[in-house]
XYZ file of C-alpha atoms in Angstrom:
723
model
C -33.826 -62.622 -13.714
C -33.167 -64.118 -10.338
C -35.435 -64.070 -7.308
C -33.689 -61.048 -5.778
C -34.123 -59.032 -8.965
C -37.794 -60.027 -9.066
C -38.256 -59.042 -5.453
C -36.650 -55.635 -5.968
C -38.530 -55.096 -9.168
C -41.871 -55.552 -7.341
C -40.705 -53.028 -4.795
C -39.741 -50.583 -7.535
C -43.274 -51.059 -8.937
C -44.767 -50.110 -5.584
C -42.483 -47.066 -5.341
C -44.185 -45.561 -8.323
C -46.946 -44.399 -5.993
C -46.061 -41.449 -3.714
C -47.741 -43.267 -0.760
C -45.135 -46.034 -0.824
C -42.292 -43.564 -1.239
C -43.376 -41.740 1.933
C -43.902 -45.043 3.683
C -40.319 -46.065 2.794
C -38.903 -42.884 4.329
C -41.097 -43.384 7.432
C -39.770 -46.934 7.868
C -36.143 -45.665 7.562
C -36.836 -42.908 10.031
C -38.418 -45.312 12.526
C -35.464 -47.619 12.090
C -32.985 -44.854 12.770
C -35.110 -43.609 15.703
C -35.248 -47.061 17.187
C -31.472 -47.518 16.926
C -30.707 -44.147 18.534
C -33.495 -44.114 21.155
C -31.274 -45.623 23.917
C -28.465 -43.191 23.118
C -30.485 -40.142 23.918
C -32.340 -41.586 26.974
C -31.467 -39.464 30.028
C -29.271 -41.167 32.485
C -30.645 -41.713 35.937
C -28.013 -42.253 38.830
C -28.560 -43.668 42.311
C -26.880 -41.597 44.880
C -27.525 -40.925 48.550
C -26.240 -38.132 50.728
C -23.143 -39.101 52.826
C -22.806 -42.431 51.118
C -20.105 -43.490 48.493
C -21.014 -43.050 44.833
C -21.568 -46.335 42.969
C -20.091 -44.935 39.693
C -18.209 -42.046 38.281
C -20.613 -39.329 37.225
C -19.865 -36.666 34.642
C -21.845 -33.585 33.892
C -23.895 -33.954 30.779
C -24.243 -30.213 30.295
C -22.642 -26.984 31.275
C -24.522 -25.288 34.062
C -23.712 -22.410 36.313
C -23.061 -23.141 40.086
C -24.822 -20.021 41.481
C -24.055 -20.873 45.068
C -20.369 -21.096 44.410
C -20.480 -17.957 42.200
C -22.164 -15.986 44.978
C -19.557 -17.190 47.475
C -16.815 -16.120 45.174
C -18.340 -12.715 44.811
C -18.674 -12.190 48.575
C -15.088 -13.290 49.017
C -13.795 -10.892 46.346
C -15.957 -8.097 47.808
C -14.436 -8.546 51.273
C -10.917 -8.477 49.849
C -11.551 -4.996 48.405
C -9.955 -2.395 50.760
C -11.826 0.605 51.994
C -11.263 3.693 49.886
C -10.039 6.744 51.760
C -9.967 10.161 50.154
C -7.285 12.856 50.923
C -8.815 16.206 51.638
C -6.073 18.494 50.140
C -7.933 21.659 50.975
C -7.480 20.958 54.724
C -3.745 21.712 54.567
C -4.430 25.088 52.865
C -7.091 25.981 55.330
C -4.925 25.332 58.310
C -1.938 27.142 56.759
C -4.245 30.038 56.110
C -5.540 29.937 59.787
C -2.028 29.874 61.209
C -0.974 32.807 58.937
C -4.119 34.752 59.954
C -3.356 34.193 63.698
C 0.263 35.491 63.357
C -0.847 38.300 61.071
C -3.413 39.398 63.653
C -0.729 39.281 66.429
C 1.554 41.445 64.394
C -1.245 43.978 63.826
C -2.033 44.106 67.567
C 1.558 44.674 68.354
C 1.722 47.428 65.775
C -1.354 49.130 67.174
C -0.105 49.066 70.697
C 3.427 50.148 69.957
C 4.602 52.960 72.416
C 6.615 54.664 69.728
C 3.539 54.998 67.662
C 1.868 56.737 70.577
C 4.659 59.332 70.803
C 4.309 60.134 67.117
C 0.614 60.727 67.510
C 0.863 63.044 70.550
C -0.703 66.370 69.667
C -3.275 64.914 67.441
C -6.839 65.522 68.224
C -8.970 62.553 69.508
C -5.829 60.771 70.481
C -6.623 57.254 71.709
C -5.591 56.135 75.108
C -2.533 54.039 74.700
C -2.690 50.322 75.560
C 0.137 49.129 77.737
C -0.887 45.941 79.481
C -0.582 42.411 77.922
C -4.063 41.487 78.962
C -5.395 44.254 76.945
C -3.409 43.097 73.971
C -4.633 39.561 74.247
C -8.169 40.865 74.463
C -7.718 42.855 71.233
C -6.043 39.877 69.533
C -8.980 37.633 70.431
C -11.416 40.117 69.022
C -9.648 39.740 65.634
C -10.172 36.030 65.684
C -13.327 33.852 65.790
C -14.740 32.389 68.986
C -13.989 28.866 67.652
C -10.354 29.683 67.127
C -10.154 31.417 70.551
C -11.692 28.336 72.128
C -9.135 25.931 70.722
C -6.097 28.072 71.584
C -4.751 28.496 75.071
C -4.315 31.964 76.624
C -0.556 31.304 77.184
C -0.256 31.111 73.361
C -2.017 34.504 72.931
C 0.119 35.960 75.653
C 3.300 34.799 73.991
C 2.154 36.193 70.700
C 1.493 39.636 71.972
C 4.673 39.788 73.987
C 6.965 38.875 70.996
C 8.302 41.488 68.800
C 7.590 41.628 65.069
C 10.766 39.837 63.876
C 10.105 36.865 66.280
C 6.548 36.684 65.011
C 7.659 36.657 61.386
C 10.112 33.941 62.057
C 7.615 31.871 64.013
C 5.021 32.390 61.329
C 7.203 31.176 58.501
C 8.517 28.147 60.406
C 5.079 27.220 61.666
C 3.368 27.599 58.239
C 6.165 25.492 56.691
C 5.937 22.709 59.181
C 2.155 22.566 59.096
C 2.144 22.530 55.313
C 4.639 19.765 55.176
C 2.858 17.527 57.657
C -0.597 18.261 56.282
C 0.487 17.477 52.824
C 0.802 13.815 53.676
C -2.039 11.392 54.425
C -3.160 11.579 58.076
C -5.752 9.100 59.212
C -7.591 9.331 62.546
C -5.137 6.973 64.126
C -2.129 8.894 62.742
C -3.118 12.399 64.122
C -1.003 12.208 67.281
C 2.030 10.995 65.414
C 1.507 13.866 62.954
C 1.457 16.446 65.812
C 4.708 15.049 67.223
C 6.246 15.279 63.760
C 5.286 18.892 63.429
C 6.688 19.666 66.805
C 10.015 17.960 65.732
C 10.167 20.166 62.673
C 9.732 23.326 64.853
C 12.420 22.187 67.252
C 15.123 23.985 65.230
C 13.619 27.510 65.413
C 15.960 30.089 66.929
C 13.350 32.072 69.088
C 12.680 32.351 72.748
C 11.144 29.489 74.521
C 7.744 31.091 75.136
C 7.373 31.891 71.465
C 8.495 28.353 70.511
C 5.926 26.802 72.853
C 3.280 28.971 71.274
C 4.332 27.960 67.824
C 4.255 24.316 68.881
C 0.848 24.666 70.324
C -0.555 26.433 67.254
C 1.003 23.758 64.982
C -0.447 20.971 66.998
C -3.819 22.627 66.854
C -3.562 22.881 63.010
C -2.777 19.229 62.572
C -6.028 17.270 62.070
C -7.200 14.183 60.108
C -7.234 14.854 56.343
C -7.987 11.232 55.028
C -11.652 10.113 55.268
C -13.522 6.983 54.247
C -15.222 7.321 50.816
C -18.273 5.225 50.877
C -19.284 5.823 47.223
C -15.780 4.939 45.811
C -15.528 1.897 48.120
C -18.870 0.571 46.802
C -17.883 1.271 43.274
C -14.558 -0.649 43.726
C -16.448 -3.507 45.192
C -18.992 -3.533 42.433
C -16.247 -3.614 39.782
C -14.625 -6.448 41.669
C -17.767 -8.458 41.850
C -18.529 -7.836 38.210
C -15.104 -9.222 37.209
C -15.904 -12.540 38.772
C -16.536 -15.134 36.137
C -19.592 -17.364 36.802
C -18.350 -20.731 38.291
C -19.748 -23.441 35.992
C -20.011 -27.155 36.147
C -18.558 -27.851 32.693
C -19.874 -30.577 30.322
C -17.769 -33.625 30.854
C -16.447 -32.531 34.266
C -16.328 -35.253 36.839
C -18.788 -34.354 39.653
C -18.050 -37.420 41.790
C -15.642 -40.319 41.433
C -16.593 -43.835 41.999
C -16.513 -44.759 45.719
C -16.221 -41.033 46.626
C -18.298 -39.811 49.522
C -21.198 -37.787 48.318
C -21.133 -34.752 50.720
C -23.508 -31.791 50.615
C -21.470 -29.848 48.057
C -21.344 -32.833 45.661
C -25.039 -33.504 46.222
C -25.873 -29.940 45.353
C -23.776 -30.154 42.131
C -25.599 -33.332 41.098
C -28.856 -31.685 41.706
C -27.784 -28.632 39.576
C -26.661 -30.977 36.793
C -30.059 -32.545 36.780
C -29.099 -36.038 38.056
C -31.373 -36.031 41.032
C -34.489 -34.823 39.178
C -37.307 -37.338 39.654
C -39.277 -35.889 36.778
C -38.870 -37.665 33.457
C -38.195 -35.375 30.408
C -39.274 -36.017 26.853
C -37.113 -33.297 25.290
C -34.307 -35.607 24.113
C -36.837 -37.796 22.394
C -38.516 -34.857 20.684
C -35.104 -33.555 19.639
C -34.199 -36.832 18.071
C -37.469 -36.954 16.287
C -37.074 -33.504 14.870
C -33.445 -34.267 13.828
C -34.575 -37.391 11.953
C -37.502 -35.607 10.341
C -35.263 -32.880 9.066
C -32.689 -35.097 7.589
C -35.119 -37.562 5.916
C -37.308 -34.645 4.833
C -34.289 -33.297 2.991
C -33.632 -36.624 1.309
C -37.302 -37.077 0.342
C -37.313 -33.768 -1.408
C -34.078 -34.626 -3.193
C -35.351 -38.017 -4.460
C -38.791 -36.626 -5.349
C -37.686 -33.429 -7.328
C -33.999 -33.681 -8.174
C -33.932 -37.087 -9.958
C -35.841 -37.017 -13.203
C -35.392 -40.571 -14.631
C -38.071 -42.707 -12.977
C -36.335 -46.134 -13.124
C -33.015 -44.528 -12.058
C -34.840 -42.736 -9.216
C -36.350 -45.930 -7.727
C -33.150 -47.889 -8.153
C -31.211 -45.148 -6.374
C -33.773 -44.850 -3.609
C -33.785 -48.587 -2.926
C -30.027 -48.840 -3.002
C -29.637 -45.819 -0.731
C -32.114 -47.275 1.749
C -30.388 -50.673 1.898
C -26.837 -49.205 2.317
C -28.271 -46.891 4.992
C -29.925 -49.751 6.921
C -26.823 -51.898 6.641
C -24.506 -49.108 7.809
C -26.663 -48.063 10.674
C -27.022 -51.618 11.925
C -23.172 -52.091 11.721
C -22.764 -48.730 13.515
C -25.039 -49.784 16.333
C -23.328 -53.203 16.660
C -19.971 -51.551 16.964
C -21.323 -49.037 19.485
C -22.789 -51.747 21.734
C -19.498 -53.787 21.641
C -17.560 -50.655 22.532
C -19.799 -50.060 25.592
C -19.626 -53.644 26.704
C -15.811 -53.712 26.515
C -15.546 -50.156 27.770
C -13.061 -49.236 25.030
C -12.678 -46.977 22.044
C -13.670 -49.796 19.673
C -15.896 -47.339 17.738
C -12.846 -46.208 15.643
C -12.893 -49.586 13.871
C -16.335 -48.798 12.414
C -16.056 -49.132 8.639
C -17.862 -45.869 7.872
C -16.322 -45.439 4.423
C -18.044 -48.699 3.262
C -21.269 -46.814 2.594
C -19.538 -43.981 0.763
C -17.682 -46.480 -1.401
C -20.745 -48.510 -2.274
C -22.862 -45.435 -3.118
C -19.928 -43.981 -5.087
C -19.529 -47.122 -7.218
C -23.113 -48.008 -7.575
C -24.699 -44.559 -7.835
C -22.828 -41.215 -7.933
C -20.728 -38.755 -5.985
C -23.627 -36.556 -4.781
C -25.424 -39.354 -3.029
C -22.196 -40.715 -1.627
C -21.403 -37.420 0.041
C -25.042 -37.190 1.303
C -24.895 -40.634 2.748
C -21.549 -40.085 4.632
C -22.789 -36.732 6.068
C -25.972 -38.458 7.208
C -24.049 -41.287 8.839
C -21.594 -38.920 10.427
C -24.428 -36.953 11.906
C -26.114 -40.037 13.350
C -22.687 -41.343 14.463
C -22.383 -38.414 16.856
C -25.447 -39.798 18.666
C -24.814 -43.515 18.471
C -21.197 -43.365 19.554
C -21.863 -41.130 22.589
C -21.093 -43.881 25.188
C -18.260 -42.267 27.134
C -19.111 -38.714 25.968
C -20.866 -36.276 28.277
C -24.131 -35.274 26.763
C -25.618 -36.994 23.745
C -23.232 -35.945 20.972
C -19.753 -37.138 20.175
C -18.644 -34.640 17.547
C -15.157 -36.168 17.170
C -16.556 -39.486 16.092
C -18.908 -37.682 13.635
C -15.932 -35.956 12.150
C -14.026 -39.167 11.898
C -16.803 -40.867 9.905
C -17.297 -37.845 7.616
C -13.615 -37.374 7.007
C -13.017 -41.020 6.271
C -15.949 -41.215 3.884
C -14.985 -38.072 1.906
C -11.433 -39.478 1.609
C -12.852 -42.669 0.106
C -14.915 -40.733 -2.326
C -11.877 -38.661 -3.469
C -9.622 -41.645 -3.695
C -12.117 -43.637 -5.881
C -12.564 -40.562 -8.089
C -9.036 -41.027 -9.335
C -8.619 -42.879 -12.657
C -8.530 -46.676 -12.400
C -9.157 -46.599 -8.640
C -12.730 -47.934 -8.876
C -11.278 -51.315 -9.796
C -8.679 -51.169 -6.903
C -11.005 -50.927 -3.906
C -8.594 -52.822 -1.645
C -5.734 -50.465 -2.532
C -8.083 -47.503 -1.844
C -8.883 -49.188 1.520
C -5.183 -49.291 2.398
C -4.883 -45.557 1.561
C -7.918 -44.751 3.685
C -6.359 -46.647 6.545
C -3.343 -44.225 6.468
C -5.744 -41.226 6.233
C -7.810 -42.579 9.086
C -4.763 -43.110 11.260
C -3.486 -39.609 10.514
C -6.942 -38.116 11.343
C -7.286 -40.094 14.634
C -3.873 -38.963 15.802
C -4.672 -35.371 14.866
C -7.883 -35.574 17.104
C -5.758 -37.091 19.959
C -3.033 -34.402 19.725
C -5.614 -31.591 19.519
C -7.336 -32.879 22.592
C -3.931 -33.119 24.293
C -4.632 -36.597 25.666
C -1.993 -38.403 27.557
C -1.791 -41.931 26.178
C 0.483 -44.864 26.585
C 2.360 -46.409 23.646
C -0.095 -49.389 23.706
C -3.040 -47.002 23.458
C -1.556 -45.245 20.408
C -0.966 -48.667 18.906
C -4.572 -49.563 19.564
C -5.915 -46.389 17.873
C -3.639 -46.994 14.878
C -4.852 -50.599 14.575
C -8.506 -49.496 14.805
C -7.930 -46.914 12.063
C -6.312 -49.416 9.779
C -9.125 -51.898 10.514
C -11.685 -49.335 9.605
C -10.036 -48.590 6.200
C -9.294 -52.250 5.227
C -12.732 -53.370 6.680
C -14.574 -50.824 4.563
C -12.734 -52.069 1.313
C -13.356 -55.761 2.153
C -17.047 -55.170 2.905
C -17.464 -53.128 -0.290
C -15.896 -55.845 -2.394
C -18.048 -58.431 -0.747
C -21.361 -56.548 -0.974
C -20.936 -55.199 -4.513
C -21.845 -58.447 -6.304
C -25.068 -58.732 -4.301
C -26.154 -55.266 -5.199
C -25.155 -55.720 -8.860
C -27.079 -58.994 -8.993
C -30.136 -57.694 -7.261
C -30.479 -54.509 -9.076
C -28.880 -55.360 -12.405
C -26.350 -52.580 -11.994
C -23.394 -52.365 -14.210
C -20.627 -51.186 -11.875
C -17.138 -50.019 -12.956
C -15.696 -53.189 -11.475
C -18.085 -55.314 -13.539
C -17.116 -53.383 -16.722
C -13.456 -53.857 -15.925
C -14.071 -57.567 -15.450
C -15.780 -57.755 -18.860
C -12.896 -55.838 -20.551
C -10.509 -58.691 -19.658
C -9.029 -59.941 -22.967
C -9.296 -63.434 -21.644
C -13.066 -63.250 -21.441
C -14.434 -66.166 -23.465
C -16.524 -64.040 -25.814
C -13.594 -61.654 -26.554
C -11.429 -64.648 -27.251
C -14.149 -65.946 -29.536
C -14.111 -62.694 -31.493
C -10.306 -62.747 -31.683
C -10.094 -66.224 -32.936
C -13.199 -66.421 -35.225
C -13.297 -62.844 -36.467
C -9.832 -61.140 -35.994
C -10.760 -58.289 -38.333
C -13.876 -57.579 -36.307
C -11.780 -57.721 -33.165
C -9.344 -55.100 -34.403
C -12.270 -52.973 -35.684
C -13.884 -53.228 -32.150
C -10.747 -52.191 -30.404
C -10.404 -49.180 -32.631
C -14.036 -48.245 -32.062
C -13.491 -48.638 -28.358
C -10.595 -46.091 -28.355
C -12.536 -43.613 -30.388
C -15.828 -43.992 -28.333
C -14.185 -43.834 -24.960
C -12.428 -40.546 -25.679
C -15.508 -38.954 -27.214
C -17.730 -40.174 -24.228
C -15.339 -38.752 -21.744
C -15.173 -35.518 -23.651
C -18.947 -34.979 -23.160
C -19.002 -36.252 -19.545
C -20.533 -39.708 -20.304
C -19.410 -43.124 -19.103
C -16.157 -43.734 -21.160
C -15.590 -47.088 -19.548
C -19.115 -48.330 -20.556
C -18.389 -47.060 -24.102
C -15.007 -48.935 -24.338
C -16.480 -52.301 -23.017
C -19.578 -51.903 -25.113
C -17.572 -51.382 -28.251
C -15.613 -54.598 -27.568
C -18.909 -56.570 -27.835
C -20.994 -54.419 -30.211
C -20.266 -56.680 -33.200
C -20.240 -60.070 -31.244
C -22.972 -61.172 -33.712
C -20.503 -61.177 -36.577
C -18.982 -64.311 -35.211
C -21.846 -66.394 -36.478
C -20.922 -65.567 -40.112
C -17.581 -63.797 -39.897
C -16.557 -64.122 -43.609
C -19.612 -62.142 -44.706
C -18.141 -59.024 -43.214
C -15.466 -57.168 -45.154
C -12.987 -56.665 -42.258
C -12.616 -60.470 -42.014
C -12.131 -61.126 -45.722
C -8.394 -61.546 -45.886
C -7.748 -61.373 -49.654
C -10.748 -63.569 -50.125
C -13.690 -63.338 -52.596
C -16.539 -61.301 -51.203
C -19.483 -63.792 -50.827
C -21.991 -60.937 -51.295
C -21.023 -60.677 -54.880
C -22.852 -64.066 -55.487
C -25.775 -63.328 -53.226
C -29.079 -61.487 -53.909
C -29.375 -58.191 -52.056
C -32.204 -59.519 -49.924
C -29.965 -62.286 -48.586
C -27.044 -60.035 -48.005
C -29.351 -57.627 -46.203
C -30.528 -60.416 -43.852
C -27.165 -61.530 -43.084
C -25.787 -57.998 -42.308
C -28.867 -56.912 -40.276
C -28.795 -60.247 -38.339
C -25.497 -59.441 -36.633
C -27.124 -56.859 -34.329
C -30.023 -59.219 -33.315
C -27.654 -62.212 -32.994
C -25.295 -60.130 -30.928
C -28.064 -59.216 -28.457
C -29.113 -62.753 -28.170
C -25.647 -64.025 -27.552
C -25.007 -61.452 -24.888
C -28.286 -62.261 -23.141
C -27.507 -65.983 -23.152
C -24.231 -65.256 -21.409
C -26.127 -63.038 -18.925
C -24.463 -59.800 -19.922
C -25.657 -56.442 -18.352
C -28.563 -54.801 -20.125
C -26.464 -51.784 -21.111
C -23.996 -54.015 -23.102
C -26.893 -55.828 -24.746
C -28.559 -52.424 -25.696
C -25.309 -51.357 -27.286
C -25.035 -54.383 -29.518
C -28.755 -54.064 -30.590
C -28.910 -50.227 -30.909
C -25.641 -49.158 -32.309
C -27.022 -49.221 -35.929
C -30.406 -47.848 -34.782
C -32.657 -47.951 -37.778
C -30.047 -46.790 -40.286
C -30.258 -47.770 -43.988
C -28.117 -50.397 -45.685
C -27.343 -48.098 -48.533
C -25.223 -50.320 -50.680
C -27.572 -53.283 -50.756
C -30.623 -51.014 -50.967
C -29.265 -49.285 -54.109
C -28.234 -52.694 -55.466
C -31.767 -54.048 -54.998
C -33.216 -50.760 -56.437
C -31.306 -51.338 -59.655
C -32.855 -54.712 -59.890
C -36.362 -53.744 -58.831
C -37.636 -50.114 -58.744
C -40.424 -51.084 -56.387
C -37.963 -51.972 -53.600
C -39.089 -50.352 -50.333
C -36.476 -48.446 -48.372
C -37.773 -49.631 -44.953
C -37.038 -53.130 -45.897
C -33.273 -52.420 -45.911
C -33.182 -50.653 -42.492
C -31.938 -52.199 -39.337
C -34.825 -53.062 -37.039
C -33.521 -50.890 -34.156
C -34.349 -49.673 -31.629
C -32.698 -46.426 -31.968
C -29.999 -45.230 -29.519
C -31.441 -44.596 -26.004
C -28.253 -43.608 -24.343
C -25.445 -41.195 -25.313
C -22.942 -43.915 -25.118
C -24.787 -45.917 -27.798
C -25.068 -42.867 -29.977
C -21.339 -42.202 -29.823
C -20.472 -45.865 -30.421
C -22.743 -45.837 -33.489
C -20.967 -42.831 -34.929
C -17.506 -44.124 -34.039
C -18.401 -47.525 -35.655
C -19.343 -45.917 -38.979
C -16.461 -43.430 -38.911
C -13.773 -45.975 -38.186
C -14.942 -48.236 -41.071
C -15.214 -45.231 -43.412
C -11.783 -43.761 -42.645
C -10.123 -47.209 -42.871
C -11.366 -47.599 -46.415
C -9.972 -44.237 -47.488
C -6.901 -44.375 -49.715
C -4.956 -41.253 -48.384
C -6.715 -39.922 -45.319
C -5.860 -36.334 -44.465
C -7.128 -34.205 -41.609
C -9.363 -32.253 -43.991
C -10.902 -35.438 -45.404
C -11.386 -37.053 -42.054
C -13.132 -34.021 -40.641
C -15.361 -33.780 -43.754
C -16.222 -37.417 -43.454
C -17.017 -37.276 -39.639
C -19.190 -34.266 -40.273
C -21.132 -36.051 -43.023
C -21.737 -39.159 -41.013
C -23.064 -37.181 -37.942
C -25.202 -34.901 -40.142
C -26.607 -37.926 -41.948
C -27.604 -39.602 -38.692
C -29.156 -36.319 -37.406
C -31.249 -35.981 -40.574
C -32.184 -39.608 -40.430
C -33.600 -39.118 -36.831
C -31.234 -41.619 -35.255
C -30.715 -39.446 -32.161
C -34.400 -38.526 -31.609
C -34.790 -40.934 -28.747
C -31.536 -39.991 -27.123
C -30.774 -36.954 -24.960
C -27.493 -36.010 -26.710
C -27.366 -32.355 -27.704
C -26.001 -30.623 -30.747
C -23.193 -29.081 -28.587
C -22.276 -32.582 -27.425
C -22.289 -33.845 -30.954
C -19.890 -31.040 -31.865
C -17.576 -32.109 -29.121
C -17.876 -35.820 -30.204
C -16.889 -34.678 -33.703
C -13.814 -32.802 -32.556
C -12.732 -35.749 -30.275
C -13.098 -38.218 -33.108
C -11.107 -36.070 -35.527
C -8.282 -35.738 -33.009
C -8.164 -39.483 -32.324
C -8.369 -40.387 -36.067
C -5.644 -37.955 -37.041
C -3.486 -39.513 -34.422
C -4.132 -42.987 -35.780
C -3.961 -42.218 -39.543
C -1.337 -39.620 -39.401
C 0.842 -38.752 -42.500
C 3.907 -40.918 -42.866
C 7.221 -40.077 -44.506
C 7.614 -41.588 -48.000
C 10.928 -43.337 -48.079
C 12.654 -43.722 -51.436
C 12.854 -47.188 -53.058
C 15.813 -49.336 -52.058
C 17.738 -48.768 -55.432
C 17.281 -44.986 -55.294
C 18.283 -44.965 -51.644
C 21.464 -46.878 -52.410
C 22.249 -44.477 -55.195
C 21.819 -41.529 -52.908
C 24.156 -43.116 -50.304
C 26.850 -43.616 -52.966
C 26.623 -39.982 -54.064
């Protein structure tokens, strides 16, 4: 174990205590807070009234400009015209008045008619006849009100009483029609005189005597009055509606309040004050908000690591790896952010955000990879807020999250864990597409060089993530003793010295190991275990047989079996030794612990039945425990499956005519025998998973040992051809 492994082993020993777990999360939180502190610090600007601004100032928040809003409301209110209401009843009233005057005149003329006097001669109480016009006028006035009499000239009354009934009827109809026509239209105070002239013009076509025409004109002019009046309530209601429709004028987040070298006038100065740039009071709210944000995120991760991960060693390994990747990614993020601010460019798009997701995906699991990229994306919105108004750049956060999730999905495809660089190239294309989608959505107007710059940054991010991942993986694997997929693929290379050793020195064992690898990989993948680990472990599980290859039946090519000449005890020691020898050989070559465990545990504590029964025949006092493998029993599902596949492959290969029924019966027997022997007691494999393993093994074996067509012998075949 190297120094790095010893160092991390000590730390994992400390993390057993909850105090040090909490302390680790506090250190991570303080580290993140320190990196983001400057990004949330409120910006103070130096501006003076009636002097040019030293820098371009954008609003960091959206705030209502109440002064401008009130100005707009006043302006809109002034533009609302006064509302005037037409009094339609005025026309009817005036028409009725004119009609009443003419009717009264007709009545007076009837009452003072001389012909009526003659008819009434001889009647008792005969009234004195009225003959003079003055008397008629007096009677007419009595029929009308004082107000009407006051507004009508005596000449009009005189003309009315002097006219005959036909003239009065004609004058009445014409005057009423003219007055109704004119009064039906809107007549403001300023239009009254024009309306009177209009009514006179309409009466100019009457065919009556001049006195009667003058009287009609006078009555019509008297009837024409203002019929449109200012409506205060409706006017105020219209103005209120207009004012309510005015949208508040706001200074929007990101809006330029003043350009560099622009004169700061009173209006600009007022807007700066509204946006909070002129406040002399220091605020602590951004710092409190950042602290709460970090507490929430790390509180969630603390809960996850404390209660969602059950295996202790695995938990502390994951916690340390997660912490290191987080620190490394945050430091890289801050460095890129500072460089982007110094160069005043969009250099942040080159940030290799997917690196963290790829490392966690390969070293740990998908859940933690997704959690890591969401955490980095959230913090990225704060760290990359250099040219963004306010303290959050959501587009950059989306860019980091989207790229990281794309990396996780790409690496989830078969065989892509070993092709990190190819995955990086694919991510580059995805990053470029995502950057352009953001640019097009924001409708930015960019030059061709700027588009090329964004494309280059996106490609650099994807390729950089892959290169950094490939460079950092060996350090994590060495420091934590992690068996990654890349390491497994490296060990599965047929040119590996130990595999070549098996092939050359024990070819039968090599073939057997390849067969076991095929069976175990399929079965492990069927139950959701690590199929790649099962395959590579199967390649090396019998490496110990290379010490004495000819003592194992698969390597005895038509040779005499040496065990026939040996005592059972000696044969036992040779056979059992291959598991122990294999573990020692793998350790000496610094193989991962998982591969060593497979070599030592694939037989568990099973019984060497053949040699036990042979010894039993020679000596009844033989103890069964002496003919069992030393173990330990399988600790992992992969070891349990490899152990079953190892026994099944050897047993089926020795069958004369394997059929699906015989194979299934044999597989069931071997699994049940191991269950009854307690070989899975220290492994978390379930009965349901064992049933799936059985089904997978049977399918694979049936494909390998399928029935073949029995061709006739050459003589018989020739005879059939002749026939």
